[in-house]
């Protein structure tokens, strides 16, 4: 069985992430979205909340699952027997970082292939951090995230004000 992981913070999951996951799910028999379990203070949602938001976003994707992980991404890949790691590439911003990450991961785990999918044109400039900033300032975020994420984001942002 071809298995891939799609690791990230997903704080929260956006339509850009979802587009990558949907396309990757057509390339692999199983795709596991790996949510970094990190106590990073900069994150808006807890690990449990981020997992739940992903879970609701993938209900119509039968071969996609979500799991949290901590530690090295390559160890998570090995644990779930993944042959590939999927990442999304937006224009400009992501390439250098993804290239460095891929080189490091290749050294750590030579058999794990990194598969980068180009971000959709309409989501090229969409990032979770910009989205959070827009939500904090009361911007209209509905076209960037699934409905349940927009609701959760508004609620969370208000609770932190
Ligand atoms: P990380 O903390 O690993 O950067 P993110 O949740 O920000 O986690 O992103 C996870 C992956 O999704 C990364 O490969 C990132 O480049 C990609 N990604 C983020 N936003 C988009 C988008 N709008 N379109 C396509 N891919 C994206």
PDB file of C-alpha atoms and ligand atoms in Angstrom:
ATOM      1  CA  UNK A   1       0.000   0.000   0.000  1.00  0.00           C
ATOM      2  CA  UNK A   2       1.338   3.468  -0.852  1.00  0.00           C
ATOM      3  CA  UNK A   3       1.192   5.633   2.240  1.00  0.00           C
ATOM      4  CA  UNK A   4       2.151   9.293   2.552  1.00  0.00           C
ATOM      5  CA  UNK A   5       2.210  11.710   5.434  1.00  0.00           C
ATOM      6  CA  UNK A   6       1.372  15.388   5.139  1.00  0.00           C
ATOM      7  CA  UNK A   7       2.935  17.038   8.205  1.00  0.00           C
ATOM      8  CA  UNK A   8       2.402  20.588   9.428  1.00  0.00           C
ATOM      9  CA  UNK A   9       1.165  22.846  12.183  1.00  0.00           C
ATOM     10  CA  UNK A  10      -2.289  23.338  10.645  1.00  0.00           C
ATOM     11  CA  UNK A  11      -3.033  26.242  13.005  1.00  0.00           C
ATOM     12  CA  UNK A  12      -5.680  26.104  11.588  1.00  0.00           C
ATOM     13  CA  UNK A  13      -6.154  24.049   8.412  1.00  0.00           C
ATOM     14  CA  UNK A  14      -6.920  26.270   5.387  1.00  0.00           C
ATOM     15  CA  UNK A  15      -8.352  25.646   1.926  1.00  0.00           C
ATOM     16  CA  UNK A  16      -4.747  25.728   0.668  1.00  0.00           C
ATOM     17  CA  UNK A  17      -3.824  22.778   2.916  1.00  0.00           C
ATOM     18  CA  UNK A  18      -7.037  21.019   1.985  1.00  0.00           C
ATOM     19  CA  UNK A  19      -6.362  21.378  -1.724  1.00  0.00           C
ATOM     20  CA  UNK A  20      -2.918  19.782  -1.271  1.00  0.00           C
ATOM     21  CA  UNK A  21      -4.427  16.957   0.827  1.00  0.00           C
ATOM     22  CA  UNK A  22      -7.218  16.319  -1.697  1.00  0.00           C
ATOM     23  CA  UNK A  23      -4.760  16.104  -4.584  1.00  0.00           C
ATOM     24  CA  UNK A  24      -2.297  13.959  -2.631  1.00  0.00           C
ATOM     25  CA  UNK A  25      -5.119  11.584  -1.704  1.00  0.00           C
ATOM     26  CA  UNK A  26      -5.444  10.783  -5.414  1.00  0.00           C
ATOM     27  CA  UNK A  27      -1.748   9.900  -5.674  1.00  0.00           C
ATOM     28  CA  UNK A  28      -1.475   7.669  -2.607  1.00  0.00           C
ATOM     29  CA  UNK A  29      -3.662   4.903  -1.275  1.00  0.00           C
ATOM     30  CA  UNK A  30      -3.530   6.403   2.188  1.00  0.00           C
ATOM     31  CA  UNK A  31      -2.664   9.922   3.304  1.00  0.00           C
ATOM     32  CA  UNK A  32      -2.062  10.704   6.956  1.00  0.00           C
ATOM     33  CA  UNK A  33      -2.185  14.350   7.930  1.00  0.00           C
ATOM     34  CA  UNK A  34       0.324  14.724  10.753  1.00  0.00           C
ATOM     35  CA  UNK A  35      -0.399  17.575  13.150  1.00  0.00           C
ATOM     36  CA  UNK A  36       2.709  18.694  15.039  1.00  0.00           C
ATOM     37  CA  UNK A  37       2.018  18.277  18.708  1.00  0.00           C
ATOM     38  CA  UNK A  38       3.911  21.240  20.018  1.00  0.00           C
ATOM     39  CA  UNK A  39       3.320  23.452  23.025  1.00  0.00           C
ATOM     40  CA  UNK A  40       4.557  26.406  20.945  1.00  0.00           C
ATOM     41  CA  UNK A  41       3.130  29.571  22.473  1.00  0.00           C
ATOM     42  CA  UNK A  42       2.676  31.139  19.062  1.00  0.00           C
ATOM     43  CA  UNK A  43      -0.004  28.672  18.077  1.00  0.00           C
ATOM     44  CA  UNK A  44      -3.608  29.804  18.391  1.00  0.00           C
ATOM     45  CA  UNK A  45      -5.263  26.381  18.640  1.00  0.00           C
ATOM     46  CA  UNK A  46      -4.330  23.479  20.895  1.00  0.00           C
ATOM     47  CA  UNK A  47      -3.229  20.226  19.308  1.00  0.00           C
ATOM     48  CA  UNK A  48      -6.629  18.654  20.054  1.00  0.00           C
ATOM     49  CA  UNK A  49      -8.444  21.589  18.457  1.00  0.00           C
ATOM     50  CA  UNK A  50      -6.224  21.514  15.367  1.00  0.00           C
ATOM     51  CA  UNK A  51      -6.801  17.771  14.979  1.00  0.00           C
ATOM     52  CA  UNK A  52     -10.566  18.198  15.332  1.00  0.00           C
ATOM     53  CA  UNK A  53     -10.627  20.984  12.722  1.00  0.00           C
ATOM     54  CA  UNK A  54      -8.688  18.744  10.315  1.00  0.00           C
ATOM     55  CA  UNK A  55     -10.949  15.789  11.093  1.00  0.00           C
ATOM     56  CA  UNK A  56     -14.065  17.729  10.169  1.00  0.00           C
ATOM     57  CA  UNK A  57     -12.398  19.052   7.002  1.00  0.00           C
ATOM     58  CA  UNK A  58     -11.588  15.568   5.678  1.00  0.00           C
ATOM     59  CA  UNK A  59     -14.899  13.786   6.299  1.00  0.00           C
ATOM     60  CA  UNK A  60     -15.424  13.430   2.542  1.00  0.00           C
ATOM     61  CA  UNK A  61     -11.943  12.070   1.873  1.00  0.00           C
ATOM     62  CA  UNK A  62     -12.148   8.367   2.780  1.00  0.00           C
ATOM     63  CA  UNK A  63      -8.448   7.576   2.409  1.00  0.00           C
ATOM     64  CA  UNK A  64      -7.251  10.530   4.484  1.00  0.00           C
ATOM     65  CA  UNK A  65      -6.635  10.282   8.232  1.00  0.00           C
ATOM     66  CA  UNK A  66      -5.314  12.650  10.857  1.00  0.00           C
ATOM     67  CA  UNK A  67      -2.892  11.960  13.707  1.00  0.00           C
ATOM     68  CA  UNK A  68      -0.754  14.106  15.943  1.00  0.00           C
ATOM     69  CA  UNK A  69       2.939  13.532  16.324  1.00  0.00           C
ATOM     70  CA  UNK A  70       5.904  14.953  18.174  1.00  0.00           C
ATOM     71  CA  UNK A  71       9.606  14.564  17.599  1.00  0.00           C
ATOM     72  CA  UNK A  72      11.160  14.035  14.214  1.00  0.00           C
ATOM     73  CA  UNK A  73       8.862  13.958  11.192  1.00  0.00           C
ATOM     74  CA  UNK A  74      10.924  11.129   9.696  1.00  0.00           C
ATOM     75  CA  UNK A  75      10.261   9.035  12.812  1.00  0.00           C
ATOM     76  CA  UNK A  76       6.533   9.644  12.436  1.00  0.00           C
ATOM     77  CA  UNK A  77       6.793   8.577   8.777  1.00  0.00           C
ATOM     78  CA  UNK A  78       8.554   5.400   9.811  1.00  0.00           C
ATOM     79  CA  UNK A  79       6.014   4.646  12.542  1.00  0.00           C
ATOM     80  CA  UNK A  80       3.070   4.797  10.111  1.00  0.00           C
ATOM     81  CA  UNK A  81       5.084   3.038   7.355  1.00  0.00           C
ATOM     82  CA  UNK A  82       4.906   5.974   4.945  1.00  0.00           C
ATOM     83  CA  UNK A  83       7.050   5.946   1.816  1.00  0.00           C
ATOM     84  CA  UNK A  84       6.530   9.625   1.071  1.00  0.00           C
ATOM     85  CA  UNK A  85       6.096  12.990   2.737  1.00  0.00           C
ATOM     86  CA  UNK A  86       3.857  15.528   1.030  1.00  0.00           C
ATOM     87  CA  UNK A  87       4.469  19.269   1.312  1.00  0.00           C
ATOM     88  CA  UNK A  88       2.812  22.236  -0.359  1.00  0.00           C
ATOM     89  CA  UNK A  89       4.810  24.848  -2.246  1.00  0.00           C
ATOM     90  CA  UNK A  90       3.662  28.416  -2.573  1.00  0.00           C
ATOM     91  CA  UNK A  91       5.342  30.772  -4.995  1.00  0.00           C
ATOM     92  CA  UNK A  92       8.629  32.130  -3.678  1.00  0.00           C
ATOM     93  CA  UNK A  93       8.141  31.854   0.051  1.00  0.00           C
ATOM     94  CA  UNK A  94       8.308  28.096   0.565  1.00  0.00           C
ATOM     95  CA  UNK A  95      10.969  26.824  -1.789  1.00  0.00           C
ATOM     96  CA  UNK A  96      14.154  27.522   0.137  1.00  0.00           C
ATOM     97  CA  UNK A  97      12.791  26.292   3.442  1.00  0.00           C
ATOM     98  CA  UNK A  98      11.264  23.183   1.901  1.00  0.00           C
ATOM     99  CA  UNK A  99      14.499  22.459   0.037  1.00  0.00           C
ATOM    100  CA  UNK A 100      16.545  22.670   3.266  1.00  0.00           C
ATOM    101  CA  UNK A 101      14.016  20.520   5.104  1.00  0.00           C
ATOM    102  CA  UNK A 102      13.993  17.941   2.309  1.00  0.00           C
ATOM    103  CA  UNK A 103      17.812  17.747   2.273  1.00  0.00           C
ATOM    104  CA  UNK A 104      17.954  17.302   6.040  1.00  0.00           C
ATOM    105  CA  UNK A 105      15.211  14.673   6.008  1.00  0.00           C
ATOM    106  CA  UNK A 106      16.943  12.851   3.147  1.00  0.00           C
ATOM    107  CA  UNK A 107      20.042  12.541   5.332  1.00  0.00           C
ATOM    108  CA  UNK A 108      17.978  11.331   8.275  1.00  0.00           C
ATOM    109  CA  UNK A 109      15.841   8.937   6.272  1.00  0.00           C
ATOM    110  CA  UNK A 110      17.178   8.272   2.746  1.00  0.00           C
ATOM    111  CA  UNK A 111      14.220   6.126   1.654  1.00  0.00           C
ATOM    112  CA  UNK A 112      11.537   8.670   2.443  1.00  0.00           C
ATOM    113  CA  UNK A 113      10.623  10.624  -0.695  1.00  0.00           C
ATOM    114  CA  UNK A 114       9.473  14.218  -0.414  1.00  0.00           C
ATOM    115  CA  UNK A 115       6.667  15.044  -2.822  1.00  0.00           C
ATOM    116  CA  UNK A 116       5.910  18.747  -3.210  1.00  0.00           C
ATOM    117  CA  UNK A 117       2.638  19.822  -4.743  1.00  0.00           C
ATOM    118  CA  UNK A 118       2.299  23.332  -6.102  1.00  0.00           C
ATOM    119  CA  UNK A 119      -0.200  25.471  -4.242  1.00  0.00           C
ATOM    120  CA  UNK A 120      -3.327  26.306  -6.198  1.00  0.00           C
ATOM    121  CA  UNK A 121      -3.179  29.712  -7.816  1.00  0.00           C
ATOM    122  CA  UNK A 122      -6.025  31.056  -5.702  1.00  0.00           C
ATOM    123  CA  UNK A 123      -4.313  30.009  -2.459  1.00  0.00           C
ATOM    124  CA  UNK A 124      -0.741  31.057  -3.340  1.00  0.00           C
ATOM    125  CA  UNK A 125      -0.770  33.847  -0.778  1.00  0.00           C
ATOM    126  CA  UNK A 126      -2.765  32.069   1.880  1.00  0.00           C
ATOM    127  CA  UNK A 127      -0.996  31.111   5.097  1.00  0.00           C
ATOM    128  CA  UNK A 128      -2.371  30.221   8.508  1.00  0.00           C
ATOM    129  CA  UNK A 129      -0.509  33.166  10.025  1.00  0.00           C
ATOM    130  CA  UNK A 130      -1.950  35.747   7.610  1.00  0.00           C
ATOM    131  CA  UNK A 131      -5.361  34.193   8.070  1.00  0.00           C
ATOM    132  CA  UNK A 132      -5.116  34.559  11.858  1.00  0.00           C
ATOM    133  CA  UNK A 133      -4.059  38.162  11.484  1.00  0.00           C
ATOM    134  CA  UNK A 134      -6.994  38.890   9.180  1.00  0.00           C
ATOM    135  CA  UNK A 135      -9.381  37.185  11.604  1.00  0.00           C
ATOM    136  CA  UNK A 136      -8.008  39.202  14.533  1.00  0.00           C
ATOM    137  CA  UNK A 137      -8.637  42.408  12.618  1.00  0.00           C
ATOM    138  CA  UNK A 138     -12.188  41.368  11.744  1.00  0.00           C
ATOM    139  CA  UNK A 139     -11.499  40.594   8.067  1.00  0.00           C
ATOM    140  CA  UNK A 140     -13.699  38.372   5.909  1.00  0.00           C
ATOM    141  CA  UNK A 141     -12.036  34.974   5.998  1.00  0.00           C
ATOM    142  CA  UNK A 142     -14.816  32.744   4.641  1.00  0.00           C
ATOM    143  CA  UNK A 143     -13.277  32.097   1.232  1.00  0.00           C
ATOM    144  CA  UNK A 144     -10.018  30.832   2.753  1.00  0.00           C
ATOM    145  CA  UNK A 145     -11.208  28.122   5.119  1.00  0.00           C
ATOM    146  CA  UNK A 146     -14.012  25.562   5.506  1.00  0.00           C
ATOM    147  CA  UNK A 147     -17.067  26.920   7.301  1.00  0.00           C
ATOM    148  CA  UNK A 148     -16.381  25.159  10.612  1.00  0.00           C
ATOM    149  CA  UNK A 149     -12.837  26.586  10.673  1.00  0.00           C
ATOM    150  CA  UNK A 150     -14.105  30.129  10.064  1.00  0.00           C
ATOM    151  CA  UNK A 151     -16.522  29.698  12.984  1.00  0.00           C
ATOM    152  CA  UNK A 152     -13.828  28.288  15.287  1.00  0.00           C
ATOM    153  CA  UNK A 153     -11.390  31.011  14.279  1.00  0.00           C
ATOM    154  CA  UNK A 154     -13.814  33.845  14.987  1.00  0.00           C
ATOM    155  CA  UNK A 155     -14.684  32.317  18.340  1.00  0.00           C
ATOM    156  CA  UNK A 156     -11.063  31.795  19.317  1.00  0.00           C
ATOM    157  CA  UNK A 157      -9.958  35.253  18.268  1.00  0.00           C
ATOM    158  CA  UNK A 158     -12.772  36.852  20.259  1.00  0.00           C
ATOM    159  CA  UNK A 159     -11.962  34.781  23.347  1.00  0.00           C
ATOM    160  CA  UNK A 160      -8.376  36.091  23.234  1.00  0.00           C
ATOM    161  CA  UNK A 161      -9.363  39.768  22.978  1.00  0.00           C
TER     162      UNK A 161
HETATM  163  P1  LIG B   1       4.606  24.171   8.903  1.00  0.00           P
HETATM  164  O1  LIG B   1       4.602  24.624  10.319  1.00  0.00           O
HETATM  165  O2  LIG B   1       5.248  22.848   8.648  1.00  0.00           O
HETATM  166  O3  LIG B   1       5.038  25.228   7.895  1.00  0.00           O
HETATM  167  P2  LIG B   1       1.946  24.600   7.920  1.00  0.00           P
HETATM  168  O4  LIG B   1       0.708  24.125   8.560  1.00  0.00           O
HETATM  169  O5  LIG B   1       2.153  26.073   7.837  1.00  0.00           O
HETATM  170  O6  LIG B   1       3.082  23.862   8.666  1.00  0.00           O
HETATM  171  O7  LIG B   1       2.037  24.009   6.455  1.00  0.00           O
HETATM  172  C1  LIG B   1       2.080  22.631   6.175  1.00  0.00           C
HETATM  173  C2  LIG B   1       2.433  22.440   4.722  1.00  0.00           C
HETATM  174  O8  LIG B   1       1.414  23.017   3.890  1.00  0.00           O
HETATM  175  C3  LIG B   1       3.726  23.115   4.287  1.00  0.00           C
HETATM  176  O9  LIG B   1       4.342  22.300   3.306  1.00  0.00           O
HETATM  177  C4  LIG B   1       3.272  24.417   3.666  1.00  0.00           C
HETATM  178  O10 LIG B   1       4.203  24.889   2.737  1.00  0.00           O
HETATM  179  C5  LIG B   1       1.976  23.960   3.015  1.00  0.00           C
HETATM  180  N1  LIG B   1       1.032  25.052   2.816  1.00  0.00           N
HETATM  181  C6  LIG B   1       0.695  26.033   3.681  1.00  0.00           C
HETATM  182  N2  LIG B   1      -0.210  26.876   3.141  1.00  0.00           N
HETATM  183  C7  LIG B   1      -0.452  26.418   1.883  1.00  0.00           C
HETATM  184  C8  LIG B   1      -1.264  26.876   0.790  1.00  0.00           C
HETATM  185  N3  LIG B   1      -1.983  27.998   0.872  1.00  0.00           N
HETATM  186  N4  LIG B   1      -1.280  26.134  -0.335  1.00  0.00           N
HETATM  187  C9  LIG B   1      -0.518  25.026  -0.433  1.00  0.00           C
HETATM  188  N5  LIG B   1       0.290  24.558   0.535  1.00  0.00           N
HETATM  189  C10 LIG B   1       0.328  25.242   1.680  1.00  0.00           C
END
